[in-house]
Amino acid sequence: MKYRSIKGTKDILPGEIEVWQHIEGLVRQVMRSHNYHEIRTPIFESTALFARSIGELTDIVTKEMYTFRDRSDESVTLKPEGTASVLRAYIQNNLGEHASLSKLYYIGPMFRQERPQAGRLRQFHQFGAEAIGSQAPALDAEMMIIALDTYRSLGITETALKVNSVGCQRCRPHYKELLIDHLAIIASQLSAESQSRIQNNPLRVLDCKDEQDQRLLQNVPLIKDYLCQECADHFTHVLTTLDETQIEHTVDGKLVRGLDYYTKTAFEITSSALGSQDALAGGGRYDLLIEELGGKPTPGVGFAAGMERLIMVLTKQKPITFSAPLPTLYIVSADEQARHWTFQKAIELRRRGIAVEVDYLDRSVKAQMREANRLNCEFVLVIGERELTSGSGTIKNMISSAEASVSLSQLETFFA
Ligand code: HAM
């Protein structure tokens, strides 16, 4: 029996992980410069949290969650997204009492049982941010800017930002009725999937991928034209901020997103370098969600970006050549006594922060030299009876071939 990883999951191997670490480092830098603080929430939560926040009738909740009963018969779910968990933590830990605006970010795995394909996995990774406690339209723009700045600092510029407003509980119900009336007229010509959504989740009909449906939807009323004054003003403010900061964007009246918690702003960033799964990031405002989850009425806005998709775009642009960090020094042992000394010395040097490798496979001196070469070590030191008796050895620089005599008891000074 050969065990294989679960469909839609991936190992990230040495040689690849350096790219991840580089991106994660950059994300942390961008987040820090915007004053966001990292939060780590558990990988699983009670199922009800996601059903309540993402929406009972969304694809994520009805079809894609990894849900199971634990041994106490509690229904738990591997988190399909980060926002619900962050808000649960915000409420549970009274973060709102410590600061009137909480700026939080996260990097981590999420789980959705979707049909795996390029850029769509069952365990994938997101980095994201949530700003909780302010209605300022500037923060909506800030979310888009954080994502775009991260892409830009990685050299990814071929991105498109689409923005919309999905209204609020005041203007959306009226628009929904209007939309359902309009959809009823063309219902019989729409795809079965869109037809099934008309009653349950009519807004999702707007962003369906079916080309025939999209042709039929050309004259559909759009929510951005039916916003209440407050939502309309907010939307105008967000767009003006983007204009003023020279962030290219288009208003896409059919952008509705697959999660139900949004109010007012919704946005998506796509890349032409991706295939059918072209969304690099998505986000928006959720001013009602914290109250919905049992907290005090508190506005919030956030975004999340897919790591795998970002790496796909990067790799398409140019081959990424990050190599695994290399040991600085290889200490070759000529015999058993030397082997003992070498191991002890390696421990000592490593504690001082010097990257050292030694032999664990009983290899000959020649084979150890070959290994040091394969590992691209900068320096090699051979230890045998002569070196141990005299207390000194010769360190060879593997790049320049220069040699230097060193005292074995003060080896660390060579690397100081
Ligand atoms: P989302 O649009 O569902 O939003 O996901 C955000 C991003 O995660 C997507 O644009 C995509 O890059 C990546 N992603 C989603 N599903 C997969 C998958 N199966 N495989 C690979 N990548 C995927 C959210 O998750 C919201 N929580 C964003 C948010 C935060 N809104 C407010 N705050």
CSV table of C-alpha atoms and ligand atoms in Angstrom, one decimal:
chain,number,residue,atom,x,y,z
A,1,MET,CA,0.0,0.0,0.0
A,2,LYS,CA,1.5,3.3,-1.1
A,3,TYR,CA,-0.1,6.3,0.7
A,4,ARG,CA,-0.7,9.4,-1.4
A,5,SER,CA,-1.6,12.9,-0.4
A,6,ILE,CA,-5.4,13.7,-0.4
A,7,LYS,CA,-6.7,14.9,-3.8
A,8,GLY,CA,-6.4,18.7,-4.0
A,9,THR,CA,-3.7,19.0,-1.4
A,10,LYS,CA,0.0,19.6,-2.0
A,11,ASP,CA,3.3,19.1,-0.3
A,12,ILE,CA,5.5,22.2,-0.3
A,13,LEU,CA,9.0,20.8,-0.6
A,14,PRO,CA,12.4,22.3,0.3
A,15,GLY,CA,13.4,24.3,-2.8
A,16,GLU,CA,9.7,25.5,-3.1
A,17,ILE,CA,9.3,26.6,0.5
A,18,GLU,CA,11.9,29.4,0.1
A,19,VAL,CA,9.5,31.1,-2.3
A,20,TRP,CA,6.7,30.8,0.3
A,21,GLN,CA,8.9,32.2,3.0
A,22,HIS,CA,10.0,35.1,0.8
A,23,ILE,CA,6.4,36.0,0.1
A,24,GLU,CA,5.3,35.6,3.7
A,25,GLY,CA,8.1,37.8,4.7
A,26,LEU,CA,7.0,40.4,2.3
A,27,VAL,CA,3.4,40.2,3.4
A,28,ARG,CA,4.4,40.7,7.0
A,29,GLN,CA,6.4,43.7,5.9
A,30,VAL,CA,3.5,45.3,4.0
A,31,MET,CA,1.1,44.5,6.9
A,32,ARG,CA,3.5,46.0,9.5
A,33,SER,CA,3.9,49.2,7.5
A,34,HIS,CA,0.1,49.5,7.5
A,35,ASN,CA,0.0,48.7,11.3
A,36,TYR,CA,-1.8,45.4,11.0
A,37,HIS,CA,-1.1,42.8,13.7
A,38,GLU,CA,-0.9,39.0,13.2
A,39,ILE,CA,-3.7,36.8,14.6
A,40,ARG,CA,-3.7,33.0,14.5
A,41,THR,CA,-7.0,31.3,14.9
A,42,PRO,CA,-7.6,27.5,15.2
A,43,ILE,CA,-7.8,25.5,12.0
A,44,PHE,CA,-11.3,24.2,12.9
A,45,GLU,CA,-14.3,25.9,14.4
A,46,SER,CA,-17.9,25.0,15.2
A,47,THR,CA,-19.8,24.5,12.0
A,48,ALA,CA,-22.5,27.0,12.9
A,49,LEU,CA,-20.0,29.9,12.9
A,50,PHE,CA,-19.4,29.4,9.2
A,51,ALA,CA,-23.0,28.6,8.3
A,52,ARG,CA,-24.1,31.8,10.0
A,53,SER,CA,-21.5,34.1,8.6
A,54,ILE,CA,-20.7,32.8,5.1
A,55,GLY,CA,-24.4,32.1,4.5
A,56,GLU,CA,-26.5,28.9,4.7
A,57,LEU,CA,-27.2,28.9,1.0
A,58,THR,CA,-23.8,29.7,-0.4
A,59,ASP,CA,-21.8,27.1,-2.3
A,60,ILE,CA,-19.1,27.1,0.4
A,61,VAL,CA,-21.6,26.1,3.1
A,62,THR,CA,-23.8,23.8,1.1
A,63,LYS,CA,-21.2,21.9,-0.9
A,64,GLU,CA,-17.6,22.6,0.1
A,65,MET,CA,-17.0,22.5,3.8
A,66,TYR,CA,-15.0,19.7,5.5
A,67,THR,CA,-17.5,19.1,8.3
A,68,PHE,CA,-17.4,16.2,10.7
A,69,ARG,CA,-18.7,15.2,14.1
A,70,ASP,CA,-16.0,14.9,16.7
A,71,ARG,CA,-16.1,12.3,19.5
A,72,SER,CA,-18.3,14.5,21.6
A,73,ASP,CA,-20.7,14.6,18.7
A,74,GLU,CA,-20.0,18.3,18.1
A,75,SER,CA,-20.2,19.4,14.5
A,76,VAL,CA,-16.9,21.0,13.6
A,77,THR,CA,-15.5,22.4,10.3
A,78,LEU,CA,-12.0,23.0,8.9
A,79,LYS,CA,-12.0,26.7,8.2
A,80,PRO,CA,-13.0,27.5,4.6
A,81,GLU,CA,-11.9,31.1,5.0
A,82,GLY,CA,-10.4,33.4,7.7
A,83,THR,CA,-12.9,36.2,8.3
A,84,ALA,CA,-15.4,34.3,10.4
A,85,SER,CA,-12.7,32.9,12.7
A,86,VAL,CA,-11.1,36.3,13.1
A,87,LEU,CA,-14.4,37.9,14.1
A,88,ARG,CA,-15.2,35.1,16.5
A,89,ALA,CA,-11.8,35.7,18.1
A,90,TYR,CA,-12.4,39.5,18.1
A,91,ILE,CA,-15.7,39.0,19.9
A,92,GLN,CA,-14.6,36.3,22.3
A,93,ASN,CA,-11.4,38.1,23.4
A,94,ASN,CA,-13.1,41.5,23.7
A,95,LEU,CA,-10.5,43.0,21.3
A,96,GLY,CA,-12.9,46.0,20.7
A,97,GLU,CA,-12.5,47.0,24.3
A,98,HIS,CA,-8.7,47.4,24.0
A,99,ALA,CA,-8.7,49.4,20.8
A,100,SER,CA,-11.5,51.2,18.9
A,101,LEU,CA,-10.0,50.0,15.7
A,102,SER,CA,-8.4,46.6,15.4
A,103,LYS,CA,-6.2,45.9,12.4
A,104,LEU,CA,-5.5,42.2,12.1
A,105,TYR,CA,-3.8,40.0,9.5
A,106,TYR,CA,-3.3,36.3,9.0
A,107,ILE,CA,-1.5,33.8,6.8
A,108,GLY,CA,-2.6,30.2,6.8
A,109,PRO,CA,-4.3,27.2,5.3
A,110,MET,CA,-8.0,27.1,4.4
A,111,PHE,CA,-10.1,24.1,3.3
A,112,ARG,CA,-12.8,23.8,0.6
A,113,GLN,CA,-13.9,20.6,-1.0
A,114,GLU,CA,-14.0,22.0,-4.6
A,115,ARG,CA,-13.2,20.2,-7.8
A,116,PRO,CA,-9.4,20.5,-8.0
A,117,GLN,CA,-7.9,22.2,-11.0
A,118,ALA,CA,-5.1,24.6,-11.8
A,119,GLY,CA,-5.3,27.3,-9.0
A,120,ARG,CA,-8.0,25.5,-7.2
A,121,LEU,CA,-7.1,23.3,-4.3
A,122,ARG,CA,-8.9,21.6,-1.4
A,123,GLN,CA,-6.2,22.8,1.1
A,124,PHE,CA,-5.0,26.2,0.0
A,125,HIS,CA,-3.4,29.2,1.7
A,126,GLN,CA,-4.5,32.7,2.1
A,127,PHE,CA,-3.0,35.9,3.5
A,128,GLY,CA,-5.6,38.4,4.5
A,129,ALA,CA,-6.4,41.4,6.7
A,130,GLU,CA,-9.5,42.6,8.6
A,131,ALA,CA,-9.9,46.2,10.0
A,132,ILE,CA,-12.6,46.1,12.6
A,133,GLY,CA,-14.2,49.2,14.1
A,134,SER,CA,-14.4,51.9,11.5
A,135,GLN,CA,-16.8,52.8,8.6
A,136,ALA,CA,-14.1,54.9,6.9
A,137,PRO,CA,-14.2,54.3,3.1
A,138,ALA,CA,-10.4,55.0,3.2
A,139,LEU,CA,-10.1,51.5,4.9
A,140,ASP,CA,-11.9,49.8,2.0
A,141,ALA,CA,-9.4,51.4,-0.3
A,142,GLU,CA,-6.6,50.4,2.1
A,143,MET,CA,-7.5,46.7,1.7
A,144,MET,CA,-7.2,46.9,-2.0
A,145,ILE,CA,-3.9,48.9,-1.7
A,146,ILE,CA,-2.4,46.3,0.7
A,147,ALA,CA,-3.1,43.5,-1.8
A,148,LEU,CA,-1.9,45.5,-4.8
A,149,ASP,CA,1.3,46.7,-3.0
A,150,THR,CA,2.2,43.2,-2.1
A,151,TYR,CA,1.8,42.1,-5.7
A,152,ARG,CA,3.7,45.1,-6.9
A,153,SER,CA,6.6,44.5,-4.6
A,154,LEU,CA,6.8,41.0,-6.1
A,155,GLY,CA,6.9,42.4,-9.6
A,156,ILE,CA,3.3,41.4,-10.4
A,157,THR,CA,1.7,44.3,-12.1
A,158,GLU,CA,-0.7,42.7,-14.6
A,159,THR,CA,-3.6,42.8,-12.2
A,160,ALA,CA,-7.1,44.2,-12.6
A,161,LEU,CA,-9.1,45.6,-9.7
A,162,LYS,CA,-12.9,45.3,-10.0
A,163,VAL,CA,-15.1,47.1,-7.4
A,164,ASN,CA,-18.8,47.2,-6.7
A,165,SER,CA,-21.2,48.0,-3.9
A,166,VAL,CA,-23.7,45.4,-2.8
A,167,GLY,CA,-25.7,47.7,-0.7
A,168,CYS,CA,-27.0,47.1,2.8
A,169,GLN,CA,-30.1,45.7,4.5
A,170,ARG,CA,-31.9,49.0,3.7
A,171,CYS,CA,-31.4,49.0,-0.1
A,172,ARG,CA,-30.7,45.4,-1.0
A,173,PRO,CA,-34.2,43.8,-0.3
A,174,HIS,CA,-35.9,46.3,-2.7
A,175,TYR,CA,-33.2,45.6,-5.3
A,176,LYS,CA,-33.5,41.9,-4.8
A,177,GLU,CA,-37.2,42.0,-5.6
A,178,LEU,CA,-36.5,44.0,-8.7
A,179,LEU,CA,-33.8,41.5,-9.8
A,180,ILE,CA,-36.1,38.5,-9.1
A,181,ASP,CA,-38.8,40.1,-11.3
A,182,HIS,CA,-36.3,40.7,-14.1
A,183,LEU,CA,-34.9,37.2,-13.8
A,184,ALA,CA,-38.4,35.7,-13.8
A,185,ILE,CA,-38.9,37.0,-17.4
A,186,ILE,CA,-35.7,35.3,-18.7
A,187,ALA,CA,-35.7,32.3,-16.3
A,188,SER,CA,-36.7,29.6,-18.8
A,189,GLN,CA,-33.7,30.5,-21.0
A,190,LEU,CA,-31.1,30.6,-18.1
A,191,SER,CA,-28.9,27.6,-17.2
A,192,ALA,CA,-30.3,25.1,-14.6
A,193,GLU,CA,-27.8,26.4,-12.1
A,194,SER,CA,-28.9,30.1,-12.5
A,195,GLN,CA,-32.5,29.0,-12.4
A,196,SER,CA,-32.0,27.3,-9.1
A,197,ARG,CA,-30.4,30.4,-7.7
A,198,ILE,CA,-33.2,32.8,-8.6
A,199,GLN,CA,-35.1,32.3,-5.3
A,200,ASN,CA,-32.4,31.3,-3.0
A,201,ASN,CA,-29.5,33.6,-3.9
A,202,PRO,CA,-30.6,35.8,-6.9
A,203,LEU,CA,-27.5,38.0,-6.7
A,204,ARG,CA,-25.2,35.1,-7.4
A,205,VAL,CA,-27.0,34.7,-10.8
A,206,LEU,CA,-25.2,37.9,-11.8
A,207,ASP,CA,-21.7,36.4,-11.7
A,208,CYS,CA,-22.4,33.0,-13.2
A,209,LYS,CA,-19.8,31.9,-15.7
A,210,ASP,CA,-22.2,30.6,-18.4
A,211,GLU,CA,-21.8,32.7,-21.5
A,212,GLN,CA,-25.4,32.3,-22.7
A,213,ASP,CA,-26.6,33.4,-19.2
A,214,GLN,CA,-24.2,36.4,-19.4
A,215,ARG,CA,-25.7,37.4,-22.8
A,216,LEU,CA,-29.2,37.2,-21.3
A,217,LEU,CA,-28.1,39.3,-18.3
A,218,GLN,CA,-26.9,42.2,-20.4
A,219,ASN,CA,-29.8,44.5,-19.4
A,220,VAL,CA,-30.3,43.3,-15.8
A,221,PRO,CA,-30.7,46.0,-13.2
A,222,LEU,CA,-27.5,46.5,-11.1
A,223,ILE,CA,-27.5,47.1,-7.4
A,224,LYS,CA,-25.1,50.0,-7.7
A,225,ASP,CA,-27.9,52.0,-9.4
A,226,TYR,CA,-30.3,51.2,-6.5
A,227,LEU,CA,-28.2,52.1,-3.5
A,228,CYS,CA,-29.6,54.0,-0.5
A,229,GLN,CA,-28.0,57.4,0.0
A,230,GLU,CA,-25.6,56.2,2.7
A,231,CYS,CA,-24.3,53.3,0.5
A,232,ALA,CA,-24.1,55.5,-2.6
A,233,ASP,CA,-22.1,58.1,-0.7
A,234,HIS,CA,-19.8,55.5,0.7
A,235,PHE,CA,-19.3,54.0,-2.7
A,236,THR,CA,-18.5,57.4,-4.2
A,237,HIS,CA,-16.0,58.0,-1.5
A,238,VAL,CA,-14.2,54.7,-2.0
A,239,LEU,CA,-14.0,55.4,-5.8
A,240,THR,CA,-12.7,58.9,-5.2
A,241,THR,CA,-10.1,57.6,-2.9
A,242,LEU,CA,-8.9,55.1,-5.5
A,243,ASP,CA,-8.8,57.9,-8.1
A,244,GLU,CA,-6.9,60.2,-5.8
A,245,THR,CA,-4.3,57.5,-5.1
A,246,GLN,CA,-4.1,56.6,-8.7
A,247,ILE,CA,-5.2,53.0,-8.2
A,248,GLU,CA,-6.6,51.7,-11.6
A,249,HIS,CA,-9.9,50.1,-11.2
A,250,THR,CA,-13.2,49.3,-13.0
A,251,VAL,CA,-16.6,49.3,-11.5
A,252,ASP,CA,-18.2,45.9,-12.1
A,253,GLY,CA,-21.9,46.1,-11.3
A,254,LYS,CA,-22.2,42.3,-11.5
A,255,LEU,CA,-19.5,41.6,-8.9
A,256,VAL,CA,-21.3,40.0,-6.0
A,257,ARG,CA,-18.8,37.5,-4.4
A,258,GLY,CA,-19.6,34.0,-3.1
A,259,LEU,CA,-19.9,34.9,0.6
A,260,ASP,CA,-23.1,36.5,1.9
A,261,TYR,CA,-21.7,38.7,4.6
A,262,TYR,CA,-20.8,41.7,2.5
A,263,THR,CA,-22.4,45.1,2.8
A,264,LYS,CA,-21.4,48.1,0.7
A,265,THR,CA,-18.0,47.6,-0.9
A,266,ALA,CA,-17.1,44.3,-2.6
A,267,PHE,CA,-13.9,43.9,-4.7
A,268,GLU,CA,-11.8,41.4,-6.5
A,269,ILE,CA,-8.3,41.4,-8.0
A,270,THR,CA,-7.8,39.2,-11.0
A,271,SER,CA,-4.8,38.3,-13.1
A,272,SER,CA,-4.7,37.6,-16.8
A,273,ALA,CA,-1.9,35.2,-16.2
A,274,LEU,CA,-4.3,32.8,-14.4
A,275,GLY,CA,-6.8,30.5,-16.2
A,276,SER,CA,-10.5,30.2,-15.4
A,277,GLN,CA,-9.7,30.6,-11.7
A,278,ASP,CA,-8.4,34.1,-12.2
A,279,ALA,CA,-9.2,35.7,-8.8
A,280,LEU,CA,-6.0,36.5,-7.0
A,281,ALA,CA,-7.8,38.2,-4.1
A,282,GLY,CA,-11.2,39.3,-2.9
A,283,GLY,CA,-12.7,41.2,-0.1
A,284,GLY,CA,-15.2,43.8,1.1
A,285,ARG,CA,-17.1,45.4,3.9
A,286,TYR,CA,-19.2,43.5,6.4
A,287,ASP,CA,-20.8,46.1,8.7
A,288,LEU,CA,-23.5,43.8,10.0
A,289,LEU,CA,-21.5,40.6,10.5
A,290,ILE,CA,-20.1,41.2,14.0
A,291,GLU,CA,-23.5,41.8,15.4
A,292,GLU,CA,-24.8,38.8,13.6
A,293,LEU,CA,-22.2,36.7,15.3
A,294,GLY,CA,-23.1,38.0,18.8
A,295,GLY,CA,-20.8,41.0,19.1
A,296,LYS,CA,-21.7,44.7,19.6
A,297,PRO,CA,-22.7,46.4,16.3
A,298,THR,CA,-19.2,47.1,14.8
A,299,PRO,CA,-18.3,47.8,11.2
A,300,GLY,CA,-15.5,45.9,9.5
A,301,VAL,CA,-13.8,45.5,6.2
A,302,GLY,CA,-11.2,43.0,4.9
A,303,PHE,CA,-9.7,40.9,2.1
A,304,ALA,CA,-8.0,37.6,1.5
A,305,ALA,CA,-5.6,36.6,-1.2
A,306,GLY,CA,-4.7,33.1,-2.5
A,307,MET,CA,-1.0,32.2,-2.0
A,308,GLU,CA,-1.0,29.3,-4.6
A,309,ARG,CA,-2.5,31.6,-7.2
A,310,LEU,CA,0.0,34.3,-6.5
A,311,ILE,CA,2.9,31.8,-6.8
A,312,MET,CA,1.3,30.6,-10.1
A,313,VAL,CA,1.5,34.1,-11.5
A,314,LEU,CA,5.0,34.6,-10.2
A,315,THR,CA,6.2,31.4,-11.8
A,316,LYS,CA,4.6,32.2,-15.1
A,317,GLN,CA,6.3,35.6,-15.3
A,318,LYS,CA,9.8,34.4,-14.7
A,319,PRO,CA,11.3,31.2,-13.3
A,320,ILE,CA,11.8,31.8,-9.6
A,321,THR,CA,15.3,30.8,-8.4
A,322,PHE,CA,15.3,30.7,-4.6
A,323,SER,CA,17.6,28.0,-3.3
A,324,ALA,CA,17.5,26.4,0.1
A,325,PRO,CA,19.8,28.0,2.6
A,326,LEU,CA,23.2,26.3,2.5
A,327,PRO,CA,25.5,25.2,5.4
A,328,THR,CA,28.5,27.6,5.7
A,329,LEU,CA,30.9,24.9,6.9
A,330,TYR,CA,31.3,21.2,6.3
A,331,ILE,CA,33.6,19.5,8.8
A,332,VAL,CA,35.0,16.3,7.3
A,333,SER,CA,36.0,13.5,9.8
A,334,ALA,CA,38.9,11.2,8.8
A,335,ASP,CA,38.3,8.6,11.5
A,336,GLU,CA,36.1,7.6,14.4
A,337,GLN,CA,37.8,9.8,17.0
A,338,ALA,CA,37.5,12.8,14.7
A,339,ARG,CA,33.9,12.0,14.0
A,340,HIS,CA,33.2,12.3,17.8
A,341,TRP,CA,35.0,15.7,18.0
A,342,THR,CA,33.3,16.9,14.8
A,343,PHE,CA,29.9,16.3,16.1
A,344,GLN,CA,30.6,18.1,19.4
A,345,LYS,CA,32.2,21.0,17.6
A,346,ALA,CA,29.2,21.3,15.2
A,347,ILE,CA,26.8,21.6,18.1
A,348,GLU,CA,28.9,24.4,19.6
A,349,LEU,CA,29.2,26.3,16.4
A,350,ARG,CA,25.5,25.9,15.5
A,351,ARG,CA,24.7,27.4,18.9
A,352,ARG,CA,26.7,30.4,17.8
A,353,GLY,CA,24.5,30.7,14.7
A,354,ILE,CA,27.0,29.2,12.2
A,355,ALA,CA,25.4,26.7,9.8
A,356,VAL,CA,27.5,23.6,10.0
A,357,GLU,CA,27.0,20.1,8.5
A,358,VAL,CA,28.9,16.9,9.3
A,359,ASP,CA,28.7,13.3,8.1
A,360,TYR,CA,26.2,10.9,9.6
A,361,LEU,CA,26.6,8.1,7.0
A,362,ASP,CA,30.1,6.8,7.8
A,363,ARG,CA,31.4,8.1,4.5
A,364,SER,CA,35.0,8.2,3.4
A,365,VAL,CA,36.9,11.5,3.4
A,366,LYS,CA,36.5,11.6,-0.4
A,367,ALA,CA,32.7,11.0,-0.2
A,368,GLN,CA,32.4,13.7,2.5
A,369,MET,CA,34.2,16.2,0.3
A,370,ARG,CA,31.8,15.3,-2.6
A,371,GLU,CA,28.9,15.9,-0.2
A,372,ALA,CA,30.3,19.3,0.9
A,373,ASN,CA,30.5,20.2,-2.8
A,374,ARG,CA,27.0,19.0,-3.5
A,375,LEU,CA,25.7,21.1,-0.7
A,376,ASN,CA,27.6,24.1,-2.0
A,377,CYS,CA,29.3,24.7,1.4
A,378,GLU,CA,31.4,27.8,1.5
A,379,PHE,CA,34.1,26.3,3.7
A,380,VAL,CA,35.5,22.8,4.4
A,381,LEU,CA,37.6,21.7,7.3
A,382,VAL,CA,39.1,18.2,7.4
A,383,ILE,CA,39.7,16.7,10.9
A,384,GLY,CA,42.0,13.7,11.5
A,385,GLU,CA,44.5,12.5,14.0
A,386,ARG,CA,47.0,15.1,13.0
A,387,GLU,CA,44.6,18.0,13.5
A,388,LEU,CA,43.4,16.7,16.9
A,389,THR,CA,47.0,16.3,18.1
A,390,SER,CA,48.2,19.7,17.0
A,391,GLY,CA,45.0,21.6,17.9
A,392,SER,CA,45.0,23.3,14.5
A,393,GLY,CA,43.6,22.6,11.0
A,394,THR,CA,43.2,24.1,7.6
A,395,ILE,CA,40.0,25.7,6.4
A,396,LYS,CA,39.5,25.7,2.7
A,397,ASN,CA,37.3,28.3,0.9
A,398,MET,CA,35.5,26.1,-1.7
A,399,ILE,CA,34.9,29.1,-4.0
A,400,SER,CA,38.4,30.7,-4.1
A,401,SER,CA,40.3,27.6,-3.0
A,402,ALA,CA,42.2,29.8,-0.5
A,403,GLU,CA,43.3,28.0,2.6
A,404,ALA,CA,43.8,29.4,6.1
A,405,SER,CA,45.2,27.8,9.2
A,406,VAL,CA,42.8,27.9,12.2
A,407,SER,CA,43.0,27.0,15.9
A,408,LEU,CA,40.4,24.3,16.6
A,409,SER,CA,39.6,25.7,20.0
A,410,GLN,CA,38.8,29.1,18.5
A,411,LEU,CA,37.2,28.0,15.3
A,412,GLU,CA,34.2,30.4,15.8
A,413,THR,CA,36.6,33.5,15.5
A,414,PHE,CA,37.1,32.5,11.9
A,415,PHE,CA,33.4,33.2,11.2
A,416,ALA,CA,33.1,36.3,13.4
B,1,HAM,P1,-12.7,34.4,-1.2
B,1,HAM,O1,-12.9,35.2,-2.5
B,1,HAM,O2,-13.5,33.2,-1.0
B,1,HAM,O3,-12.8,35.4,0.0
B,1,HAM,O4,-11.1,33.9,-1.2
B,1,HAM,C1,-10.1,34.8,-1.4
B,1,HAM,C2,-9.0,34.2,-2.3
B,1,HAM,O5,-8.6,32.9,-1.9
B,1,HAM,C3,-9.5,34.0,-3.8
B,1,HAM,O6,-9.5,35.2,-4.5
B,1,HAM,C4,-8.4,33.0,-4.2
B,1,HAM,O7,-7.2,33.6,-4.6
B,1,HAM,C5,-8.2,32.2,-3.0
B,1,HAM,N1,-8.9,30.9,-3.0
B,1,HAM,C6,-10.2,30.7,-2.7
B,1,HAM,N2,-10.6,29.4,-2.9
B,1,HAM,C7,-9.5,28.8,-3.3
B,1,HAM,C8,-9.2,27.4,-3.7
B,1,HAM,N3,-10.1,26.4,-3.6
B,1,HAM,N4,-7.9,27.1,-4.1
B,1,HAM,C9,-7.0,28.1,-4.2
B,1,HAM,N5,-7.2,29.4,-3.8
B,1,HAM,C10,-8.4,29.7,-3.4
B,1,HAM,C11,-12.6,35.0,1.3
B,1,HAM,O8,-12.1,34.0,1.6
B,1,HAM,C12,-13.0,36.1,2.2
B,1,HAM,N6,-12.8,35.6,3.6
B,1,HAM,C13,-12.2,37.4,2.0
B,1,HAM,C14,-12.5,38.5,2.9
B,1,HAM,C15,-11.7,38.8,4.0
B,1,HAM,N7,-13.5,39.3,2.9
B,1,HAM,C16,-13.4,40.1,3.9
B,1,HAM,N8,-12.4,39.8,4.6
